[in-house]
Coordinates of C-alpha atoms and ligand atoms in Angstrom, one line a residue:
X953 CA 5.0 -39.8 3.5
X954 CA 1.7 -38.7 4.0
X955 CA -0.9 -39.1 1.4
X956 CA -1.4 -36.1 -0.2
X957 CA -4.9 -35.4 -1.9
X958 CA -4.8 -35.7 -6.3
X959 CA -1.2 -35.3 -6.2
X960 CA -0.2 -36.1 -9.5
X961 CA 1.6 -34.4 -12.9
X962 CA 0.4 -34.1 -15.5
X963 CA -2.7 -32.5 -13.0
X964 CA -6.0 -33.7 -13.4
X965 CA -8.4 -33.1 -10.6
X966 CA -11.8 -34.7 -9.9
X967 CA -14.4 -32.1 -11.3
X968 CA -17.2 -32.8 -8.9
X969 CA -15.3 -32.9 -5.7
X970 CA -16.6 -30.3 -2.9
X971 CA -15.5 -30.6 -0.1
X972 CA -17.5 -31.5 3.4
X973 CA -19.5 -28.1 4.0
X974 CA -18.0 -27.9 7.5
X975 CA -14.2 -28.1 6.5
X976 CA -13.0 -25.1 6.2
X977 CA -10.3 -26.4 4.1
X978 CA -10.6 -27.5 0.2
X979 CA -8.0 -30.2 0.8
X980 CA -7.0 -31.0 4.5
X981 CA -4.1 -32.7 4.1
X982 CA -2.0 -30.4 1.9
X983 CA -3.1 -27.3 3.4
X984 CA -2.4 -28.4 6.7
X985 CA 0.4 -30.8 6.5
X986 CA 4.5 -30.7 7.7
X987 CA 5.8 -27.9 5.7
X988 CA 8.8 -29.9 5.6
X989 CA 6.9 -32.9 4.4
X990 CA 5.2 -30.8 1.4
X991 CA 8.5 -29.4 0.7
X992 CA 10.3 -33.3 0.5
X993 CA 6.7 -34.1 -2.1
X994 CA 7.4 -30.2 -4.0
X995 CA 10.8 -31.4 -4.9
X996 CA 10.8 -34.3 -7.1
X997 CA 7.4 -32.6 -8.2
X998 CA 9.9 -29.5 -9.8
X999 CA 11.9 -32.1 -11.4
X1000 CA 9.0 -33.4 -13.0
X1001 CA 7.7 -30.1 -14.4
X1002 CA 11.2 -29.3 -15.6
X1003 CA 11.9 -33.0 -17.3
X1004 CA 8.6 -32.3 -19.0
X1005 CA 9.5 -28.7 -20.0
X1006 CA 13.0 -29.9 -20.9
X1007 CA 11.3 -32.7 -23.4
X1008 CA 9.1 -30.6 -24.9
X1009 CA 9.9 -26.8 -25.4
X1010 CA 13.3 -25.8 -26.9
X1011 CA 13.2 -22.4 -25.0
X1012 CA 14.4 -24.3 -21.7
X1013 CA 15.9 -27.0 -23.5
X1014 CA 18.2 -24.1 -25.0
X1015 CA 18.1 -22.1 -22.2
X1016 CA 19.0 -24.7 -19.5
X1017 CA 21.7 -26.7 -22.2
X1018 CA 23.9 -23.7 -22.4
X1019 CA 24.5 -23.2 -18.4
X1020 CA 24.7 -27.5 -18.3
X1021 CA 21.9 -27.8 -16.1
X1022 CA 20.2 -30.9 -16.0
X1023 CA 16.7 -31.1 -14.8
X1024 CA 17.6 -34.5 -13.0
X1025 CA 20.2 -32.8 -11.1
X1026 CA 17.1 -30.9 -9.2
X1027 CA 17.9 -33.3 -6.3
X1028 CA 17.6 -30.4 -3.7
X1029 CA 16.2 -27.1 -3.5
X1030 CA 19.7 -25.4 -3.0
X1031 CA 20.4 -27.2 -6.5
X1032 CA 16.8 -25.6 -7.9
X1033 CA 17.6 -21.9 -7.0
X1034 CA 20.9 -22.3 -9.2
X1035 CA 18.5 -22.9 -12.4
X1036 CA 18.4 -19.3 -14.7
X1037 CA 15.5 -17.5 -13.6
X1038 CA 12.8 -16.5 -17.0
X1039 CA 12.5 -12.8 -17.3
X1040 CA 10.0 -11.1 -19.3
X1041 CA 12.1 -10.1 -22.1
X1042 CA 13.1 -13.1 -23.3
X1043 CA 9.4 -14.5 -22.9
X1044 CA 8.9 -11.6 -25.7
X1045 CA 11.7 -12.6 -27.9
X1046 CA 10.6 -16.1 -27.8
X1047 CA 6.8 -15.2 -28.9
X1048 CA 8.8 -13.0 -31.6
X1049 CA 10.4 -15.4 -33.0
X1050 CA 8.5 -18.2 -32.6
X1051 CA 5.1 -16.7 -33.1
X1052 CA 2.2 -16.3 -31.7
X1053 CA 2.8 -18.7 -27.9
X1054 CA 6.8 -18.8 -28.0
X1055 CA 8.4 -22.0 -27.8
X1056 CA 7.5 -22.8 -24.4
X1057 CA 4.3 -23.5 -25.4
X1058 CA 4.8 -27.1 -24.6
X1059 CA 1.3 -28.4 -26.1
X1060 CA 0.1 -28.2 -29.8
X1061 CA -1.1 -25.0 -30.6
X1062 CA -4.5 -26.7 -31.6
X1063 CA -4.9 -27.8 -28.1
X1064 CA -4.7 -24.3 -26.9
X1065 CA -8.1 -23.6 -25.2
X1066 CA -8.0 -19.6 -23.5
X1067 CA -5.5 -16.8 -25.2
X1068 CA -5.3 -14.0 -23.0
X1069 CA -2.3 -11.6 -23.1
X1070 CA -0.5 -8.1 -21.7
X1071 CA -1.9 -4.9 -22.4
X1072 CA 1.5 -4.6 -24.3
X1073 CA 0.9 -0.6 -23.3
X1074 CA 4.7 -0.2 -23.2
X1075 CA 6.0 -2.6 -26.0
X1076 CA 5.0 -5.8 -28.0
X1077 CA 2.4 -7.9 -26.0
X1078 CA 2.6 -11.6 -25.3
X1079 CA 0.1 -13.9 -25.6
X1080 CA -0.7 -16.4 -23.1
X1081 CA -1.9 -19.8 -24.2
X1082 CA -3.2 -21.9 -21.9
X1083 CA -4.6 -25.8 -22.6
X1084 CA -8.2 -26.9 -21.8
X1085 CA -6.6 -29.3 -19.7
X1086 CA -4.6 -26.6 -17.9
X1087 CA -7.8 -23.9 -17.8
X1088 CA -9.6 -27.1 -15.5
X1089 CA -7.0 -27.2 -13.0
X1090 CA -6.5 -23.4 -12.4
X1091 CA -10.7 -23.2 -12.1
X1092 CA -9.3 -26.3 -9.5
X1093 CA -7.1 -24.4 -7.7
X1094 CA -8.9 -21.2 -8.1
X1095 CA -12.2 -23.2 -6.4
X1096 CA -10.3 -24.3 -3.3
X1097 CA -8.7 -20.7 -2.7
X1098 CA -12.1 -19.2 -2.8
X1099 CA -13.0 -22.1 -0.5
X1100 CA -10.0 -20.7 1.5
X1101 CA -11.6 -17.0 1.7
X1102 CA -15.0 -18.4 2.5
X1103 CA -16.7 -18.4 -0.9
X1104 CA -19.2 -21.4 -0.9
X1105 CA -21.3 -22.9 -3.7
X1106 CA -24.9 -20.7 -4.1
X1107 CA -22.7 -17.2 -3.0
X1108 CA -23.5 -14.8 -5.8
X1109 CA -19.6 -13.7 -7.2
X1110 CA -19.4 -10.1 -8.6
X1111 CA -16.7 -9.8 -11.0
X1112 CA -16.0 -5.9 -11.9
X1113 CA -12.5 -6.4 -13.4
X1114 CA -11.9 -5.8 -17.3
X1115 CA -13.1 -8.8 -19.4
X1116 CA -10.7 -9.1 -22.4
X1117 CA -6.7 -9.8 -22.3
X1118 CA -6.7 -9.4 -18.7
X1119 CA -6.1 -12.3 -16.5
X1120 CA -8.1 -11.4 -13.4
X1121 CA -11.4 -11.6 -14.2
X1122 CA -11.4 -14.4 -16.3
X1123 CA -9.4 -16.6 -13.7
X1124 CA -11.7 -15.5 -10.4
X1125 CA -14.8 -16.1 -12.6
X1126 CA -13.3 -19.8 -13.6
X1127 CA -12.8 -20.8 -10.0
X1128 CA -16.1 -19.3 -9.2
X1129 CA -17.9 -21.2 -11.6
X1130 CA -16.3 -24.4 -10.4
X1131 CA -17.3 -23.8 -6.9
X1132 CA -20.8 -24.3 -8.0
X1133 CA -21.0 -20.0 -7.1
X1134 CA -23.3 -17.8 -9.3
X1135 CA -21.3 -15.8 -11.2
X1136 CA -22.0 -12.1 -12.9
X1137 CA -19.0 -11.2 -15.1
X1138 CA -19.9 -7.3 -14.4
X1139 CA -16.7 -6.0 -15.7
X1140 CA -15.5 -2.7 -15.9
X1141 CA -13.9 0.4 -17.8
X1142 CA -16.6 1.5 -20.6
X1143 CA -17.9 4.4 -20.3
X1144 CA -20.9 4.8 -17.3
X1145 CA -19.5 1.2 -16.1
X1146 CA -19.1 2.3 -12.7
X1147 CA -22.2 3.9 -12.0
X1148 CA -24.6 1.0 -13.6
X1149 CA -22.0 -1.4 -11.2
X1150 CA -23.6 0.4 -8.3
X1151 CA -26.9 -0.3 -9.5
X1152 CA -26.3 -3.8 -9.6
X1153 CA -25.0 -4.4 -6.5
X1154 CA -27.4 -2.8 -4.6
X1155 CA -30.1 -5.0 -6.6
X1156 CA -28.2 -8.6 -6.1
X1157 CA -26.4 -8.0 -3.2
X1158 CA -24.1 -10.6 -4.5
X1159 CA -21.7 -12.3 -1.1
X1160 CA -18.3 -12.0 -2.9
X1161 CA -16.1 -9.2 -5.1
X1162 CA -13.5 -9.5 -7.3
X1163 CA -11.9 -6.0 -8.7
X1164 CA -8.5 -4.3 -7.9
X1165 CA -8.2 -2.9 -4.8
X1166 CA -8.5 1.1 -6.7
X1167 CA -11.5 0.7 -8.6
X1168 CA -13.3 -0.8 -5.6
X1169 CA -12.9 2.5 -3.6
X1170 CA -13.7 4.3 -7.2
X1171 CA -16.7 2.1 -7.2
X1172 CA -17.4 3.5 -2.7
X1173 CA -17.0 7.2 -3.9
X1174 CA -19.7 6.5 -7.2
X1175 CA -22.1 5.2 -5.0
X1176 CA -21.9 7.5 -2.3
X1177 CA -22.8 10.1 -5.3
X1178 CA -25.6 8.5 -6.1
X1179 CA -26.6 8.8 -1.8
X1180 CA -26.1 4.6 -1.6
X1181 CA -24.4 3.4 1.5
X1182 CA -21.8 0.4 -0.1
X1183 CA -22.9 -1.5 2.9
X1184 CA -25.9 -1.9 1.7
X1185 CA -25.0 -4.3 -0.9
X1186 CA -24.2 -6.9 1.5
X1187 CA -21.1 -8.0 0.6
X1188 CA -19.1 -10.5 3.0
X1189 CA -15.8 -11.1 0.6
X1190 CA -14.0 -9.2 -1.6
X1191 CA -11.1 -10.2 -3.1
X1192 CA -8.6 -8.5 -5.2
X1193 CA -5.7 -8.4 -6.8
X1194 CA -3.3 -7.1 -9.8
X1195 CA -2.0 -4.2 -7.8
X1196 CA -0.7 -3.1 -4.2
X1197 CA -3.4 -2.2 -2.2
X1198 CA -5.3 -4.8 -0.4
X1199 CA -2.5 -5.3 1.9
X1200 CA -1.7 -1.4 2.2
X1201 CA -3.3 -0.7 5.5
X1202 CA -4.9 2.0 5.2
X1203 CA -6.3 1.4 1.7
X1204 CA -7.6 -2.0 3.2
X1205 CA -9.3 -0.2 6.3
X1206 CA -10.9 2.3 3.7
X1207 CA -12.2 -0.4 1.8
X1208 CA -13.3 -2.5 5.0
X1209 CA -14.9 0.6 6.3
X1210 CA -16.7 1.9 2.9
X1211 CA -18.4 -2.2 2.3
X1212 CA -18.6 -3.4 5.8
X1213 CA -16.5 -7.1 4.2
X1214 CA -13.3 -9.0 4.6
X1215 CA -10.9 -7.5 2.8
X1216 CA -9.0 -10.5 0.7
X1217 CA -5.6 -10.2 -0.6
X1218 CA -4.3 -12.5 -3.8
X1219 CA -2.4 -12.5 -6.6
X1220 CA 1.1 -12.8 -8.7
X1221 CA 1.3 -12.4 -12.0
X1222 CA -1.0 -13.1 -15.1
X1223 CA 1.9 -15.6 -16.8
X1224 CA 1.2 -17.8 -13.3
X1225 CA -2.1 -18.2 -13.6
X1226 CA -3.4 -20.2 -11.2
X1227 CA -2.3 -16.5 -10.4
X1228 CA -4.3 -16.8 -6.9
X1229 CA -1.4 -19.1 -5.3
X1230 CA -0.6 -16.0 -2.8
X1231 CA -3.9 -15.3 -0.9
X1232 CA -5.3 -14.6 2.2
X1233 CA -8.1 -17.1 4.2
X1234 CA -11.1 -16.3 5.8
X1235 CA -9.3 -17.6 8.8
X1236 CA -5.9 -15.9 8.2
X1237 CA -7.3 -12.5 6.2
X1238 CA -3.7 -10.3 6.7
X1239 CA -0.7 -11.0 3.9
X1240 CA -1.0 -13.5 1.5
X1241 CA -0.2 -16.9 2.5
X1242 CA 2.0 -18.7 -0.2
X1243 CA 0.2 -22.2 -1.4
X1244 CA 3.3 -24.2 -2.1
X1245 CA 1.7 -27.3 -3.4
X1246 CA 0.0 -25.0 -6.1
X1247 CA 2.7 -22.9 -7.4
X1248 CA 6.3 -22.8 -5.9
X1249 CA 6.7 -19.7 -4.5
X1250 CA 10.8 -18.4 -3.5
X1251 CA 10.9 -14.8 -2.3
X1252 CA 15.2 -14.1 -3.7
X1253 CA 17.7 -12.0 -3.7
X1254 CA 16.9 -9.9 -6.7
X1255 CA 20.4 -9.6 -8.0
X1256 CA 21.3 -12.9 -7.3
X1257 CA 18.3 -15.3 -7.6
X1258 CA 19.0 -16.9 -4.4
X1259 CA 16.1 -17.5 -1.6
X1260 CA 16.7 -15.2 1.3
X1261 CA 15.8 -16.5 5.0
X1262 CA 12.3 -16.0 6.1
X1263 CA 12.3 -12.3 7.9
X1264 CA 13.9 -11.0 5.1
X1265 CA 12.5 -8.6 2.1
X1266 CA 13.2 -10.3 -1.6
X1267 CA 11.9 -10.5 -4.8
X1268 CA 9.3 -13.2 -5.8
X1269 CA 10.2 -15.8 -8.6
X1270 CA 7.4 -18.4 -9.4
X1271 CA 7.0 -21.9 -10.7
X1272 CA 4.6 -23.6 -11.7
X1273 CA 3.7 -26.9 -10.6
X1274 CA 0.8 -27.9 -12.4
X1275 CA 0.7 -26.2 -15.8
X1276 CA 1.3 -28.1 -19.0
X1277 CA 1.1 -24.9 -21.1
X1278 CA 3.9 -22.5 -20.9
X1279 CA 4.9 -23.3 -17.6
X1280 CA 6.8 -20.9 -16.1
X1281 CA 9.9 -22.1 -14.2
X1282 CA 11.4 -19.5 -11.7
X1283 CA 9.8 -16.7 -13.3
X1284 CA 11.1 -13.7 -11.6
X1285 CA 8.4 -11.1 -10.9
X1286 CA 10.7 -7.7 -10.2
X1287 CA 8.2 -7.0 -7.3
X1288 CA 8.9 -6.8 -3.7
X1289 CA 7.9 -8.5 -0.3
X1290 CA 8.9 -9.7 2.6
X1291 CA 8.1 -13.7 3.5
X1292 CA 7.8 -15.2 7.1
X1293 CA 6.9 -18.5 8.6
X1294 CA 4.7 -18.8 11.3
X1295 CA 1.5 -20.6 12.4
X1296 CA -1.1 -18.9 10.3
X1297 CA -4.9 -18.8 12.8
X1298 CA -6.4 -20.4 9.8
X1299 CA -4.1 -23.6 10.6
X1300 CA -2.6 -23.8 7.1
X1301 CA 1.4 -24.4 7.3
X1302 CA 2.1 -22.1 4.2
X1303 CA 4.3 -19.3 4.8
X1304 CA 3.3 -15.7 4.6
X1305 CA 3.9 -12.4 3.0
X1306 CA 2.6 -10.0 5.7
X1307 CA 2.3 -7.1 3.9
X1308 CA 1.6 -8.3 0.6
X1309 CA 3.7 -7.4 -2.3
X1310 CA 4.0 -3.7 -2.0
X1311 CA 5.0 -3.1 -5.4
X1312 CA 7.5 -3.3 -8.5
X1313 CA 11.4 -2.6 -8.0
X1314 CA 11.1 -0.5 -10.8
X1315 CA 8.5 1.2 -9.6
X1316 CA 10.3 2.2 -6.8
X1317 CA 11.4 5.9 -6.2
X1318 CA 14.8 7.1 -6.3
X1319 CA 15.1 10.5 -4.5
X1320 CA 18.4 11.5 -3.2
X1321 CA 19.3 8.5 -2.0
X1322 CA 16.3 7.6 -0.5
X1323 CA 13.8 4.9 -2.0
X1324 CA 10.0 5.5 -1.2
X1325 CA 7.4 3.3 -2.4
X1326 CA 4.0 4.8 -4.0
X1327 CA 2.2 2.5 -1.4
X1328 CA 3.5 4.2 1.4
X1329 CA 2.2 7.7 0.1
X1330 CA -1.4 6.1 -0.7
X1331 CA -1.1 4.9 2.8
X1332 CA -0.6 8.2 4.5
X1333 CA -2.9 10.4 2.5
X1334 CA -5.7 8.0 3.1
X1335 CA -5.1 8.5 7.0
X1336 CA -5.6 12.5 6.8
X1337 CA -8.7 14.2 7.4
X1338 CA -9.7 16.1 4.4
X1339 CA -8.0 13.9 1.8
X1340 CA -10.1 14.0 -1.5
X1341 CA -9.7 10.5 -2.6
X1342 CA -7.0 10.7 -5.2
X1343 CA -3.5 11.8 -5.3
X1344 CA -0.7 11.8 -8.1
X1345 CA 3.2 11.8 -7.5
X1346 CA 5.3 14.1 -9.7
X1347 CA 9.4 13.5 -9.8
X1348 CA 11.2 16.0 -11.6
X1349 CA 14.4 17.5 -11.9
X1350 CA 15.2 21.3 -11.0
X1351 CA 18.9 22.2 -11.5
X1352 CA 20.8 19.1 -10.1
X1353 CA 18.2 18.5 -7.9
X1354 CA 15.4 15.8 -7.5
X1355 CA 12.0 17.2 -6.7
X1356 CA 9.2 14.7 -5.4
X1357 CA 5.9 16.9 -5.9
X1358 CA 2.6 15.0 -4.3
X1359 CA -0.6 17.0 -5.6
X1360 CA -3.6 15.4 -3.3
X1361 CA -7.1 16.0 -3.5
X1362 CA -9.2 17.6 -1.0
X1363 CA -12.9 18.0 0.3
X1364 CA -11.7 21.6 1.4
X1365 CA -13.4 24.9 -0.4
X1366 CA -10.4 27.0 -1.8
X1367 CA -9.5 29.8 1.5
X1368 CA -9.4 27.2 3.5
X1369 CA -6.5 24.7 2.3
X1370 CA -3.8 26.0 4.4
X1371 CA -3.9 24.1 7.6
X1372 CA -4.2 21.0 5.6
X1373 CA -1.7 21.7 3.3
X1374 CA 1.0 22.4 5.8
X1375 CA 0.0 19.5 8.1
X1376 CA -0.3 16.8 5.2
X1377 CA 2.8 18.3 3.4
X1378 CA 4.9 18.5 6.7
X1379 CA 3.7 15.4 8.2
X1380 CA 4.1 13.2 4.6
X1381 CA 7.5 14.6 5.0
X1382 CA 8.5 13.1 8.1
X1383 CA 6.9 9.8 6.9
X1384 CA 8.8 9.2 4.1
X1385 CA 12.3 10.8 5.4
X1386 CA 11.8 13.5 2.0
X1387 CA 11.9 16.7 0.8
X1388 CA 7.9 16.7 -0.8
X1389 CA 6.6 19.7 -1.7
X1390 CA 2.7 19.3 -1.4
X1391 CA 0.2 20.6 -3.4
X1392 CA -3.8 20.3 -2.9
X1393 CA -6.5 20.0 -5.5
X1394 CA -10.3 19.7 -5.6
X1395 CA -12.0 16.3 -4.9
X1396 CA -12.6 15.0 -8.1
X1397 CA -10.4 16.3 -10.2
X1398 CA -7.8 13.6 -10.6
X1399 CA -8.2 10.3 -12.6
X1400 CA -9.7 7.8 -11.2
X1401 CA -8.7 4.1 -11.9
X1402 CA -10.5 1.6 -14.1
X1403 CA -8.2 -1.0 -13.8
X1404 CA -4.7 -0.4 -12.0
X1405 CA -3.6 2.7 -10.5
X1406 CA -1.1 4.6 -12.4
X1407 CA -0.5 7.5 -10.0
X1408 CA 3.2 8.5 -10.7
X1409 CA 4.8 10.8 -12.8
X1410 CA 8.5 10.5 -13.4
X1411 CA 9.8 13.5 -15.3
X1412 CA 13.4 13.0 -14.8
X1413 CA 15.4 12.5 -18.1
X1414 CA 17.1 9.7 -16.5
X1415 CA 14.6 7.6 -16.1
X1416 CA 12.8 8.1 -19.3
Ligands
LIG2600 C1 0.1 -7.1 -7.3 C2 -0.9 -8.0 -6.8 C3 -1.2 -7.9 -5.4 C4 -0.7 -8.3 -8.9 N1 -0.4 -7.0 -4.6 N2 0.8 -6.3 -6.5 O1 -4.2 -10.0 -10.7 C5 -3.3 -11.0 -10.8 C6 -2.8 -11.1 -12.2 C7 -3.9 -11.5 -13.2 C8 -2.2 -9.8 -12.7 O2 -2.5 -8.7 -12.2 O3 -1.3 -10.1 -13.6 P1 -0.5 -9.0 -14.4 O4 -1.4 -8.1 -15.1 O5 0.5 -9.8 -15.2 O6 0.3 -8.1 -13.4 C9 1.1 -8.7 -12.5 C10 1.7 -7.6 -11.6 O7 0.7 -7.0 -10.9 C11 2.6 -8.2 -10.5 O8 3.9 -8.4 -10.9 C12 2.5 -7.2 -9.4 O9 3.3 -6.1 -9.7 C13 1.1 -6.7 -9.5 N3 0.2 -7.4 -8.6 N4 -1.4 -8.7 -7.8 C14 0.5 -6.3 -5.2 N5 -2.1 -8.7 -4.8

């Protein structure tokens, strides 16, 4: 077997290693190894975690007891995909009824270092507790992804994500800081954010970019208000995650084409943190490759919890392989993607999710027996001439029928909407193989995101 760099759980990785300046890989060997041979290290790796979890949380002692599986029966992956999967729900009736972590906390409470949690906008939120111990190794991880992307120590890292309960910011800004990057924790979403953001940027003309992938081109349409080009800031990376979008291709050339940078791709879910194990590189910038020896990534069937073959579309489910807090052990995500395997230009053996994840089953329309995904109507409007920036999705039932209503924005005076609302309304149509009846509205009219998008309405009683 092939020695693999700090491979070792519990996880504890040297805090002044950088690598050689000219490497465009953090760790050689496990980025660029046999994917077979990471895979035969991976395995006894998810025993580990789940002998650990097993000994010290009675959520998957519990959990794991009553369907008689034994973590040191893990002796395959086909034996792994069998094990329950966590869902979110029982994550919040853990926390409620052991309060405030859960039990699969795992460490003392006292030891807990960062709590971060869910917005909780629909429901109780849970917290996230994550060790000191743990908080080093996903700055670790987060260090070498950046690496990955082309970050370097001395690049000047603009954060413009929320700083509070959110994830995101916090985690970039960790593996910033331990690549030896300057980081300003900018932030966003109080009131005249955006604007002063702008200012910034074209002051510092920092390298790198963290936001989501909406509030970046919220950020493009501020400064071209205030008659500054975005390209002028300079910027050569921008990463982003926490929503569809970077990976949407038209959204991604908008952005490319607004700062003149490398459009990055990364993210999973906030209870994964290191949540930047799916990213892009510098050398591979499409998809998200999937860093297997950080977190164990299996894109399943989503009713059955099975892996599906590479080609195929599936559902992610996540586990940890290095966290010592709450580690999550096939955590399914209810988002979508498809996962291949091929050789990646950047040289790393990971596989690959070439478009991304393009969003949440449940956020997935229903329309008369057709599914359409938000993405897809970002995607087209942002193609059309005249688009305004901003569009919202209306679904609502008429009689026995289902209606999908897209109101757009547009650059267009009013008396003069009428080719573009039959060509956008007609050709939207034929895109998504549905009746939509189209609607246009002045540019800036519509909210803009601060954060994520939130850009459908679903009226239907139904779904309510
Ligand atoms: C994404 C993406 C992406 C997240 N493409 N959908 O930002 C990463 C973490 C901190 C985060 O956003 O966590 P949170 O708030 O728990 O949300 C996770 C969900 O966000 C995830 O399940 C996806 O639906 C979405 N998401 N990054 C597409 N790059």
């Amino acid at each position: 077997m092939t020695q693999m760099e700090e491979w070792a759980f519990p996880t504890r990785y040297d805090q002044d290693y950088l690598p050689d300046p000219e490497s465009p890989y953090w760790f050689p060997v496990r980025e660029t190894m046999d994917p077979e041979e990471r895979d035969a290290a991976v395995l006894p790796r998810l025993r580990e975690v789940m002998e650990y979890a097993y000994a010290n949380s009675s959520f998957y002692k519990d959990k794991w007891d009553a369907v008689d599986c034994k973590p040191a029966d893990i002796t395959s992956f086909e034996a792994f995909e069998q094990v329950p999967v966590v869902t979110k729900a029982e994550m919040r009736e853990s926390q409620a009824d052991h309060p405030p972590f859960g039990n699969y906390l795992c460490i003392e409470p006292t030891d807990v270092h960062h709590i971060h949690g869910t917005s909780g906008t629909t429901g109780q939120p849970t917290a996230f507790g994550i060790g000191r111990r743990d908080w080093e190794v996903i700055a670790d991880n987060h260090a070498r992804i950046l690496w990955g992307m082309g970050v370097r120590p001395g690049d000047t890292v603009f954060v413009a994500a929320l700083f509070s309960l959110y994830l995101g910011s916090w985690g970039a800004m960790a593996g910033a800081e331990r690549l030896r990057c300057r980081v300003l924790p900018f932030g966003a979403g109080a009131q005249g954010m955006t604007s002063r953001a702008v200012n910034w940027l074209a002051r510092l003309k920092p390298t790198a970019f963290y936001a989501t992938p909406s509030y970046a081109l919220r950020l493009a349409e501020v400064a071209e208000q205030e008659k500054i080009d975005p390209r002028e800031f300079g910027l050569k990376v921008m990463f982003f995650s926490g929503e569809p979008g970077a990976s949407v291709p038209k959204v991604r050339s908008a952005i490319e084409e607004a700062f003149g940078a490398t459009v990055i791709d990364c993210g999973t879910m906030a209870e994964m943190t290191p949540f930047m194990s799916a990213s892009a590189t510098a050398g591979t910038p499409d998809g998200m490759l999937l860093w297997q020896d950080i977190v164990w990534h299996e894109v399943c069937d989503p009713e059955t919890f099975r892996t599906v073959p590479y080609g195929d579309e599936g559902t992610p489910v996540y586990t940890h392989l290095e966290r010592t807090s709450q580690p999550m052990i096939r955590l399914a995500s209810n988002d979508l993607t498809r996962w291949v395997m091929e050789d990646n230009p950047c040289g790393r053996t990971y596989p690959k999710l070439p478009q991304g994840v393009y969003g949440r089953i449940d956020d997935m329309i229903h329309i008369r027996g057709e599914n359409v995904y938000p993405t897809e109507v970002d995607n087209y409007l942002r193609g059309v001439d005249d688009y305004g920036g901003e569009h919202q999705i209306i679904v609502r039932r008429t009689g026995s029928m289902d209606e999908m209503i897209v109101r757009a924005e547009t650059t267009l005076p009013e008396g003069q909407r009428s080719d573009f609302e039959q060509r956008t309304g007609s050709g939207l149509q034929s895109f998504l193989g549905v009746r939509v009846t189209f609607e246009s509205v002045d540019a800036n009219t519509l909210e803009r995101a601060e954060h994520k998008s939130r850009r459908v309405v679903d009226e239907r009683e139904h779904t309510r």
